[in-house]
């Protein structure tokens, strides 16, 4: 039962990521693409946690944690760049 | 072990003059002389044993795996040279005290001189060929320093460079010869090599070995056609010329001939090469010694000529000739060193060395005149002086050489011709300088030199006379001991005497003396003859060829390295494709035996997105920001791939690196144009696309071929040894900090250096800052958005906690110093971004350079720590400890090492990012919305 649920969720996450990617490609504006990239990070967290559940291990939890913690920093950097040009001032 | 002191004392002695530089010139000279004098005493203490046929030896391991030992021996030949080097060295120290002027740095001179002395003693006493070569190169280097001592003179610098180039190149040949010889014999130990004459001479490598050794010896001993550096080395101060270019360094070449005589000599190749070279050098040097107008030039060419004579003697495959060669080494050193010192006195007191100006000096310095005359007479081979004895032996031996067949008579004839010229230039040295009219416009009025400046010459002259009159008592014992080391098997009966009866050699000597006087009287005809040739300046042609070599090397380099990164990339990929393609063609089929894994829709989607994102990055590369977003997708999917295929460590690292990269690129992007101009022509783009497609195809096939085959990799070893050997369950981390710890140490050192270099490069750099974005919109006035500031401040302690956690458990579970360091650095950068440089630096007022440097130091010290326990560098140890409250905990020295990695990563990353951020200031002129 759980196996099936995980498989279906994984497919759905991949679909979400594919749709994010589509938005990243077509844009049209930079903030659109940036939001797509950030959402992609969020979906990646989900995919990794699902994978950990499937393997029944906690090892992957850290990877998810790191993405959650650091993934948004790249987004912040790009946003700061769009707003101010200079990200460390 | 006392034997070691002979070499060690002068080495320590090279520090003495530096330490005593301020205590006055005379004190400095005396203090410098103490240690070599003790070394001379030690040599004297060994003398009875060596004469008695013993062979004192000492050997310590240095790099045993390479066959390199610190091994010394003191056989008769070594002892003879030790006496020469130390004895004449001490006289030179005394002489130089008076020769050097107040302006010259005496301590520097003595330090170089002692270094040279050490090197020379090392050559003659080394019992390991590699060690001997080490000292051989050290003589080249220290003589470079000594020749160039007056570094403000262009000719001194150029002469030094020329000497270094020629002798250094010869040294490399010698090294090659030694390596080949070690290959043939299987050992670099001189004692072993000397026992394997048959093995070496029957080896197919005998000829290359011989040639390479001879090249080494001939360049060092200024043999034709490498003689040209020696006259230009005369730009050195005269004590240096007296020491290096008459008594010691140039003798290193003939020493090598003597040293290798037991194993290399006796063949036809040896005879022809060595004899002909020696003969050519003998005549060439003698002729030019007659022509030169520079006092030291005359002596330089006469030295070349005498070195040729010694070489010639070693070339005759006769034992007595080798004895004569060794004997002449002693005699030449004594009379030539005294002649150089006399020339130095003349130069010092008259201010010039031009023979045309120097005349009739006997009125001003009668005492020096007598000394120089005796030394010259010895050089000319006048009876009752030592030069006569060895010259007599030389002439006798030249009569014995029969290997030129019907032309063998030419050898004694040419030898006599050489002696004739030798008499002529000796006569010229005395008559032209000290007699022959009055001096012409000398810069100074000459007078006798200080008492102690003459003393070294007096001692040497005394030796010349005593050896000349009483050879049996003075030199026979040491000559016998030296010969025993040079001539294999039964030593020949040596009988040194003044009078052998009326015989052919005596006739030849008489002819040489009378014809020499005649040649001197007719010298103006020779000058006239010589004048019709265009003068060739060896220094100019040398400089010319050096510059031509540099130019052609530059030309060749420019062909390959034109500064275009695209071109390098193209060449690199092209060669990789060619190599890999040839390898793949040899493989019978692409697919191996292993079956394929089932396709999984999640993996397929991921791979598809990865490919598309990669393509997008390339296609959009001229819109930089957009391309960067696609690059982030690539990075994210690479880490997802790592995670999916069971490499959580790599996934974590990739994630952290990804973030740092994006920040770095965003920082740089601000200063770059937003769009890259189109640079490549259509043809070039299609060429590159084609190449990258082929490359991708080859690499993909390679991967496919490897992955479908059962793989026997080295990972089993790491898996098995990770816990028992490194004490950690996380194999990746154990490899990084333990198995391959030395690699990691190198890498973090590079990281630290890169960080410091970037810091230095960015220092004081001020760049143009655009006042609006690419579409002309002014920047937002909100410098530090509130939400961002509060989030980042909340995140900081949490992220640092995570960083410490990842670091601590890294040895057993995914993590480690590198990832933890990156996490810490990234989160601190986040604070910089949200709060700005000024705010952050007020609260974290420390520099990052010391952190990075401390990191490298901790890692290196951890490695060195294992030496304390007598273990190899970077041996790790671990153990379990029971700590109250925390419980059982495992501590490994590898954790200290990992701490070093952690600090280096944090320090270097912040040094790079924060400093790049500091290039701009918030106080910039900009069109901000009010």
Tab-separated table of C-alpha atoms in Angstrom, chain B residues 127-499:
chain	number	residue	atom	x	y	z
B	127	UNK	CA	80.429	7.409	-1.053
B	128	UNK	CA	77.131	7.585	-2.870
B	129	UNK	CA	76.911	8.748	-6.455
B	130	UNK	CA	73.650	10.650	-5.949
B	131	UNK	CA	75.076	12.381	-2.915
B	132	UNK	CA	78.167	13.269	-4.909
B	133	UNK	CA	75.957	14.740	-7.605
B	134	UNK	CA	74.107	16.753	-4.989
B	135	UNK	CA	77.370	18.351	-3.883
B	136	UNK	CA	78.438	18.686	-7.509
B	137	UNK	CA	75.431	20.918	-8.197
B	138	UNK	CA	76.060	22.752	-4.957
B	139	UNK	CA	79.511	23.728	-6.248
B	140	UNK	CA	77.890	25.083	-9.410
B	141	UNK	CA	75.469	27.148	-7.364
B	142	UNK	CA	77.968	28.438	-4.841
B	143	UNK	CA	80.471	29.249	-7.573
B	144	UNK	CA	77.696	31.195	-9.302
B	145	UNK	CA	77.355	33.268	-6.144
B	146	UNK	CA	81.110	33.722	-5.850
B	147	UNK	CA	81.703	34.688	-9.488
B	148	UNK	CA	78.835	37.130	-9.303
B	149	UNK	CA	80.035	38.456	-5.944
B	150	UNK	CA	80.507	41.942	-7.348
B	151	UNK	CA	76.955	41.875	-8.569
B	152	UNK	CA	77.013	45.552	-9.583
B	153	UNK	CA	79.336	44.641	-12.481
B	154	UNK	CA	77.579	43.482	-15.600
B	155	UNK	CA	80.456	41.249	-16.624
B	156	UNK	CA	80.446	39.533	-13.231
B	157	UNK	CA	76.762	38.757	-13.583
B	158	UNK	CA	77.115	37.521	-17.124
B	159	UNK	CA	80.216	35.495	-16.327
B	160	UNK	CA	78.442	33.910	-13.377
B	161	UNK	CA	75.438	33.061	-15.510
B	162	UNK	CA	77.585	31.530	-18.203
B	163	UNK	CA	79.507	29.412	-15.707
B	164	UNK	CA	76.272	28.263	-14.118
B	165	UNK	CA	74.688	27.387	-17.451
B	166	UNK	CA	77.632	25.373	-18.704
B	167	UNK	CA	78.488	23.569	-15.489
B	168	UNK	CA	74.811	23.149	-14.617
B	169	UNK	CA	74.084	21.552	-17.984
B	170	UNK	CA	77.085	19.295	-17.467
B	171	UNK	CA	75.731	18.449	-14.035
B	172	UNK	CA	72.455	17.302	-15.571
B	173	UNK	CA	74.374	15.065	-17.984
B	174	UNK	CA	76.257	13.667	-15.019
B	175	UNK	CA	72.988	12.957	-13.224
B	176	UNK	CA	71.709	11.070	-16.246
B	177	UNK	CA	74.956	9.118	-16.350
B	178	UNK	CA	74.717	8.310	-12.651
B	179	UNK	CA	71.132	7.121	-13.024
B	180	UNK	CA	72.111	4.862	-15.918
B	181	UNK	CA	75.053	3.535	-13.958
B	182	UNK	CA	72.844	2.901	-10.947
B	183	UNK	CA	70.476	1.061	-13.260
B	184	UNK	CA	73.253	-1.157	-14.564
B	185	UNK	CA	74.895	-1.867	-11.215
B	186	UNK	CA	71.756	-1.843	-9.098
B	187	UNK	CA	73.221	0.442	-6.477
B	188	UNK	CA	74.368	4.021	-6.181
B	189	UNK	CA	76.938	3.205	-3.549
B	190	UNK	CA	80.348	4.154	-4.858
B	191	UNK	CA	81.982	1.229	-3.093
B	192	UNK	CA	79.654	-1.175	-4.894
B	193	UNK	CA	79.974	0.585	-8.242
B	194	UNK	CA	83.761	0.492	-8.100
B	195	UNK	CA	83.630	-3.303	-7.747
B	196	UNK	CA	81.661	-3.797	-10.960
B	197	UNK	CA	84.039	-2.770	-13.708
B	198	UNK	CA	83.255	-5.796	-15.892
B	199	UNK	CA	79.501	-5.432	-15.500
B	200	UNK	CA	79.557	-1.775	-16.547
B	201	UNK	CA	81.953	-2.158	-19.446
B	202	UNK	CA	80.058	-5.112	-20.887
B	203	UNK	CA	76.715	-3.428	-20.522
B	204	UNK	CA	75.107	-2.069	-23.680
B	205	UNK	CA	74.699	1.197	-21.791
B	206	UNK	CA	78.460	1.625	-21.350
B	207	UNK	CA	78.827	4.166	-24.142
B	208	UNK	CA	75.986	6.466	-23.033
B	209	UNK	CA	77.222	6.243	-19.438
B	210	UNK	CA	80.761	7.105	-20.482
B	211	UNK	CA	79.640	10.011	-22.648
B	212	UNK	CA	77.409	11.481	-19.953
B	213	UNK	CA	80.056	11.196	-17.255
B	214	UNK	CA	82.634	12.746	-19.552
B	215	UNK	CA	80.277	15.607	-20.426
B	216	UNK	CA	79.915	16.301	-16.723
B	217	UNK	CA	83.660	16.178	-16.151
B	218	UNK	CA	84.593	18.190	-19.249
B	219	UNK	CA	82.161	21.028	-18.598
B	220	UNK	CA	83.339	21.318	-15.009
B	221	UNK	CA	87.004	21.158	-15.927
B	222	UNK	CA	86.626	23.591	-18.846
B	223	UNK	CA	87.736	21.124	-21.488
B	224	UNK	CA	87.499	21.969	-25.165
B	225	UNK	CA	84.879	22.805	-26.516
B	226	UNK	CA	83.376	23.867	-23.162
B	227	UNK	CA	86.395	25.918	-22.132
B	228	UNK	CA	84.781	29.269	-22.922
B	229	UNK	CA	83.168	29.867	-19.541
B	230	UNK	CA	86.385	29.814	-17.535
B	231	UNK	CA	88.001	33.033	-18.889
B	232	UNK	CA	84.742	34.885	-18.241
B	233	UNK	CA	84.553	33.545	-14.721
B	234	UNK	CA	87.655	35.679	-14.110
B	235	UNK	CA	85.287	38.546	-13.384
B	236	UNK	CA	85.241	37.041	-9.904
B	237	UNK	CA	87.375	38.486	-7.112
B	238	UNK	CA	90.885	37.051	-7.388
B	239	UNK	CA	90.721	34.888	-4.221
B	240	UNK	CA	87.793	33.133	-5.900
B	241	UNK	CA	89.776	32.602	-9.087
B	242	UNK	CA	92.710	31.302	-7.078
B	243	UNK	CA	90.516	28.915	-5.151
B	244	UNK	CA	87.811	27.794	-7.562
B	245	UNK	CA	89.411	28.226	-10.933
B	246	UNK	CA	92.819	26.828	-10.240
B	247	UNK	CA	92.850	24.664	-7.159
B	248	UNK	CA	89.431	23.165	-6.580
B	249	UNK	CA	86.277	23.492	-8.635
B	250	UNK	CA	87.786	22.992	-12.055
B	251	UNK	CA	89.616	20.059	-10.503
B	252	UNK	CA	86.266	18.474	-9.710
B	253	UNK	CA	86.056	17.402	-13.350
B	254	UNK	CA	89.420	15.687	-13.326
B	255	UNK	CA	88.582	14.318	-9.894
B	256	UNK	CA	85.568	12.661	-11.492
B	257	UNK	CA	87.835	11.189	-14.164
B	258	UNK	CA	90.113	9.846	-11.428
B	259	UNK	CA	87.174	8.617	-9.347
B	260	UNK	CA	85.597	6.729	-12.224
B	261	UNK	CA	88.941	5.646	-13.665
B	262	UNK	CA	88.696	2.151	-12.125
B	263	UNK	CA	85.370	1.374	-13.804
B	264	UNK	CA	85.217	3.461	-16.964
B	265	UNK	CA	88.786	3.526	-18.263
B	266	UNK	CA	90.678	0.973	-20.294
B	267	UNK	CA	88.478	0.951	-23.379
B	268	UNK	CA	89.113	2.407	-26.804
B	269	UNK	CA	86.246	4.873	-26.424
B	270	UNK	CA	87.757	6.191	-23.220
B	271	UNK	CA	91.177	6.537	-24.833
B	272	UNK	CA	90.043	8.365	-27.960
B	273	UNK	CA	87.570	10.749	-26.371
B	274	UNK	CA	89.601	11.633	-23.307
B	275	UNK	CA	92.992	11.822	-25.016
B	276	UNK	CA	91.862	13.882	-27.974
B	277	UNK	CA	89.850	16.253	-25.813
B	278	UNK	CA	92.774	16.655	-23.435
B	279	UNK	CA	95.210	17.257	-26.273
B	280	UNK	CA	92.990	19.813	-27.974
B	281	UNK	CA	92.454	21.629	-24.681
B	282	UNK	CA	96.161	21.565	-23.858
B	283	UNK	CA	97.137	23.236	-27.124
B	284	UNK	CA	94.168	25.591	-27.359
B	285	UNK	CA	94.686	26.892	-23.838
B	286	UNK	CA	98.447	27.233	-24.259
B	287	UNK	CA	98.108	29.209	-27.478
B	288	UNK	CA	95.606	31.677	-26.088
B	289	UNK	CA	97.531	32.046	-22.841
B	290	UNK	CA	100.348	33.413	-24.970
B	291	UNK	CA	98.103	35.981	-26.631
B	292	UNK	CA	95.874	37.343	-23.872
B	293	UNK	CA	96.670	40.846	-22.609
B	294	UNK	CA	94.787	40.433	-19.352
B	295	UNK	CA	96.883	39.095	-16.508
B	296	UNK	CA	94.123	36.849	-15.179
B	297	UNK	CA	93.171	35.905	-18.738
B	298	UNK	CA	96.657	34.494	-19.242
B	299	UNK	CA	96.304	32.471	-16.058
B	300	UNK	CA	92.791	31.316	-17.013
B	301	UNK	CA	93.939	29.976	-20.365
B	302	UNK	CA	97.029	28.409	-18.847
B	303	UNK	CA	94.713	26.698	-16.353
B	304	UNK	CA	92.633	25.382	-19.245
B	305	UNK	CA	95.825	24.129	-20.826
B	306	UNK	CA	97.014	22.361	-17.677
B	307	UNK	CA	93.593	20.816	-17.111
B	308	UNK	CA	93.876	19.509	-20.657
B	309	UNK	CA	97.225	18.024	-19.715
B	310	UNK	CA	95.750	16.221	-16.717
B	311	UNK	CA	92.833	14.960	-18.797
B	312	UNK	CA	95.256	13.754	-21.426
B	313	UNK	CA	97.176	11.810	-18.778
B	314	UNK	CA	94.013	10.085	-17.592
B	315	UNK	CA	93.214	9.289	-21.190
B	316	UNK	CA	96.331	7.174	-21.703
B	317	UNK	CA	95.230	3.798	-20.550
B	318	UNK	CA	98.313	3.381	-18.438
B	319	UNK	CA	98.568	3.163	-14.689
B	320	UNK	CA	101.672	5.314	-14.473
B	321	UNK	CA	99.952	8.016	-16.523
B	322	UNK	CA	97.102	8.099	-14.024
B	323	UNK	CA	99.671	8.490	-11.258
B	324	UNK	CA	101.223	11.367	-13.177
B	325	UNK	CA	97.764	12.890	-13.570
B	326	UNK	CA	97.124	12.808	-9.829
B	327	UNK	CA	100.583	14.209	-9.180
B	328	UNK	CA	100.009	17.068	-11.584
B	329	UNK	CA	96.723	17.901	-9.859
B	330	UNK	CA	98.712	18.595	-6.676
B	331	UNK	CA	101.438	20.540	-8.436
B	332	UNK	CA	99.132	22.608	-10.570
B	333	UNK	CA	97.027	23.544	-7.548
B	334	UNK	CA	100.059	24.827	-5.644
B	335	UNK	CA	101.747	26.860	-8.330
B	336	UNK	CA	98.585	28.127	-10.024
B	337	UNK	CA	96.936	29.256	-6.790
B	338	UNK	CA	100.088	31.191	-5.898
B	339	UNK	CA	100.224	32.726	-9.380
B	340	UNK	CA	96.617	33.845	-9.099
B	341	UNK	CA	97.318	35.367	-5.714
B	342	UNK	CA	100.338	37.154	-7.148
B	343	UNK	CA	98.201	38.435	-10.006
B	344	UNK	CA	95.684	39.598	-7.416
B	345	UNK	CA	98.421	41.509	-5.582
B	346	UNK	CA	99.509	43.186	-8.826
B	347	UNK	CA	95.908	44.083	-9.623
B	348	UNK	CA	95.316	45.284	-6.072
B	349	UNK	CA	98.436	47.454	-5.907
B	350	UNK	CA	98.481	48.767	-9.499
B	351	UNK	CA	94.774	49.057	-10.245
B	352	UNK	CA	95.018	47.307	-13.603
B	353	UNK	CA	95.587	43.838	-15.021
B	354	UNK	CA	96.530	44.947	-18.513
B	355	UNK	CA	99.904	43.460	-19.416
B	356	UNK	CA	100.586	46.276	-21.883
B	357	UNK	CA	100.606	48.793	-19.028
B	358	UNK	CA	102.323	46.643	-16.428
B	359	UNK	CA	106.065	46.638	-16.875
B	360	UNK	CA	109.095	46.689	-14.637
B	361	UNK	CA	107.263	46.112	-11.402
B	362	UNK	CA	110.318	44.479	-9.786
B	363	UNK	CA	111.522	47.888	-8.655
B	364	UNK	CA	108.314	48.462	-6.741
B	365	UNK	CA	107.633	44.983	-5.422
B	366	UNK	CA	110.837	42.944	-5.547
B	367	UNK	CA	109.624	40.386	-3.047
B	368	UNK	CA	106.445	39.598	-4.940
B	369	UNK	CA	108.489	39.432	-8.118
B	370	UNK	CA	110.611	36.634	-6.702
B	371	UNK	CA	107.583	34.666	-5.534
B	372	UNK	CA	105.809	35.022	-8.882
B	373	UNK	CA	108.981	34.094	-10.744
B	374	UNK	CA	109.392	30.853	-8.800
B	375	UNK	CA	105.751	29.920	-9.353
B	376	UNK	CA	106.043	30.687	-13.061
B	377	UNK	CA	109.190	28.631	-13.318
B	378	UNK	CA	107.332	25.740	-11.747
B	379	UNK	CA	104.535	26.188	-14.293
B	380	UNK	CA	107.111	26.185	-17.078
B	381	UNK	CA	108.653	22.992	-15.741
B	382	UNK	CA	112.053	24.234	-14.611
B	383	UNK	CA	114.064	21.604	-12.698
B	384	UNK	CA	114.139	21.637	-8.887
B	385	UNK	CA	110.483	22.683	-8.817
B	386	UNK	CA	107.434	20.447	-8.584
B	387	UNK	CA	106.133	21.344	-12.059
B	388	UNK	CA	109.226	19.810	-13.562
B	389	UNK	CA	108.601	16.388	-12.026
B	390	UNK	CA	105.067	15.924	-13.230
B	391	UNK	CA	105.828	17.403	-16.633
B	392	UNK	CA	108.700	14.954	-16.977
B	393	UNK	CA	106.339	12.097	-16.130
B	394	UNK	CA	103.851	13.474	-18.624
B	395	UNK	CA	106.408	13.570	-21.420
B	396	UNK	CA	107.581	10.062	-20.571
B	397	UNK	CA	104.004	8.791	-20.672
B	398	UNK	CA	103.250	10.505	-23.960
B	399	UNK	CA	106.017	8.397	-25.474
B	400	UNK	CA	104.297	5.229	-24.270
B	401	UNK	CA	100.910	5.922	-25.894
B	402	UNK	CA	100.669	3.699	-28.945
B	403	UNK	CA	96.986	3.700	-29.741
B	404	UNK	CA	97.075	6.049	-32.701
B	405	UNK	CA	98.943	3.391	-34.690
B	406	UNK	CA	101.310	4.848	-37.226
B	407	UNK	CA	100.525	8.340	-36.042
B	408	UNK	CA	101.441	7.642	-32.422
B	409	UNK	CA	104.556	9.820	-32.720
B	410	UNK	CA	102.237	12.821	-32.913
B	411	UNK	CA	101.288	12.547	-29.253
B	412	UNK	CA	104.790	13.181	-27.821
B	413	UNK	CA	105.388	15.806	-30.527
B	414	UNK	CA	102.224	17.713	-29.645
B	415	UNK	CA	102.916	17.235	-25.939
B	416	UNK	CA	106.303	18.854	-26.462
B	417	UNK	CA	104.653	21.661	-28.417
B	418	UNK	CA	102.306	22.229	-25.486
B	419	UNK	CA	105.285	22.388	-23.147
B	420	UNK	CA	107.030	24.861	-25.447
B	421	UNK	CA	104.014	27.162	-25.341
B	422	UNK	CA	103.777	26.677	-21.606
B	423	UNK	CA	107.366	27.866	-21.171
B	424	UNK	CA	106.671	30.824	-23.436
B	425	UNK	CA	103.634	32.092	-21.574
B	426	UNK	CA	105.256	31.522	-18.181
B	427	UNK	CA	108.196	33.593	-19.328
B	428	UNK	CA	105.863	36.222	-20.655
B	429	UNK	CA	103.994	36.382	-17.367
B	430	UNK	CA	107.207	37.218	-15.531
B	431	UNK	CA	109.118	39.223	-18.086
B	432	UNK	CA	106.308	41.411	-19.382
B	433	UNK	CA	104.898	42.217	-15.968
B	434	UNK	CA	107.847	42.501	-13.669
B	435	UNK	CA	110.651	43.502	-16.069
B	436	UNK	CA	110.689	44.888	-19.613
B	437	UNK	CA	110.979	48.613	-19.036
B	438	UNK	CA	108.866	50.972	-16.976
B	439	UNK	CA	105.159	50.825	-16.105
B	440	UNK	CA	102.945	53.027	-18.272
B	441	UNK	CA	100.211	55.250	-16.796
B	442	UNK	CA	99.171	53.001	-13.900
B	443	UNK	CA	96.147	54.200	-11.900
B	444	UNK	CA	98.096	53.748	-8.644
B	445	UNK	CA	101.726	53.811	-7.624
B	446	UNK	CA	102.536	50.198	-6.828
B	447	UNK	CA	104.200	49.045	-3.630
B	448	UNK	CA	104.612	45.799	-1.731
B	449	UNK	CA	101.381	44.341	-0.313
B	450	UNK	CA	100.739	43.857	3.421
B	451	UNK	CA	102.894	41.204	5.051
B	452	UNK	CA	100.078	38.686	5.575
B	453	UNK	CA	98.778	39.013	2.064
B	454	UNK	CA	102.070	37.518	0.871
B	455	UNK	CA	102.128	34.775	3.475
B	456	UNK	CA	99.795	32.359	1.615
B	457	UNK	CA	101.947	32.683	-1.517
B	458	UNK	CA	105.093	32.068	0.477
B	459	UNK	CA	103.671	28.893	1.946
B	460	UNK	CA	102.640	27.604	-1.473
B	461	UNK	CA	105.989	28.498	-3.039
B	462	UNK	CA	107.774	26.740	-0.219
B	463	UNK	CA	105.729	23.649	-1.010
B	464	UNK	CA	106.591	23.962	-4.714
B	465	UNK	CA	110.295	23.996	-3.931
B	466	UNK	CA	110.221	21.275	-1.283
B	467	UNK	CA	108.214	18.946	-3.491
B	468	UNK	CA	110.547	19.765	-6.353
B	469	UNK	CA	113.684	18.910	-4.407
B	470	UNK	CA	112.489	16.198	-2.050
B	471	UNK	CA	109.577	14.515	-3.855
B	472	UNK	CA	110.173	11.174	-2.151
B	473	UNK	CA	109.565	12.580	1.322
B	474	UNK	CA	106.988	15.244	0.535
B	475	UNK	CA	104.421	13.636	-1.721
B	476	UNK	CA	105.221	10.000	-2.248
B	477	UNK	CA	103.091	8.637	0.647
B	478	UNK	CA	99.966	10.560	-0.278
B	479	UNK	CA	100.502	9.933	-3.948
B	480	UNK	CA	100.782	6.224	-3.240
B	481	UNK	CA	97.572	6.297	-1.184
B	482	UNK	CA	95.712	8.292	-3.862
B	483	UNK	CA	96.963	6.019	-6.609
B	484	UNK	CA	95.705	2.975	-4.761
B	485	UNK	CA	92.211	4.455	-5.029
B	486	UNK	CA	92.539	5.399	-8.690
B	487	UNK	CA	94.354	2.479	-10.251
B	488	UNK	CA	92.581	-0.821	-9.926
B	489	UNK	CA	94.432	-3.899	-8.813
B	490	UNK	CA	98.153	-3.890	-8.230
B	491	UNK	CA	99.400	-0.329	-7.792
B	492	UNK	CA	102.350	0.559	-10.021
B	493	UNK	CA	105.720	1.151	-8.448
B	494	UNK	CA	106.092	4.867	-7.971
B	495	UNK	CA	109.548	6.232	-7.904
B	496	UNK	CA	109.750	9.978	-7.749
B	497	UNK	CA	113.182	11.384	-8.285
B	498	UNK	CA	114.817	14.425	-9.750
B	499	UNK	CA	117.317	12.579	-11.818
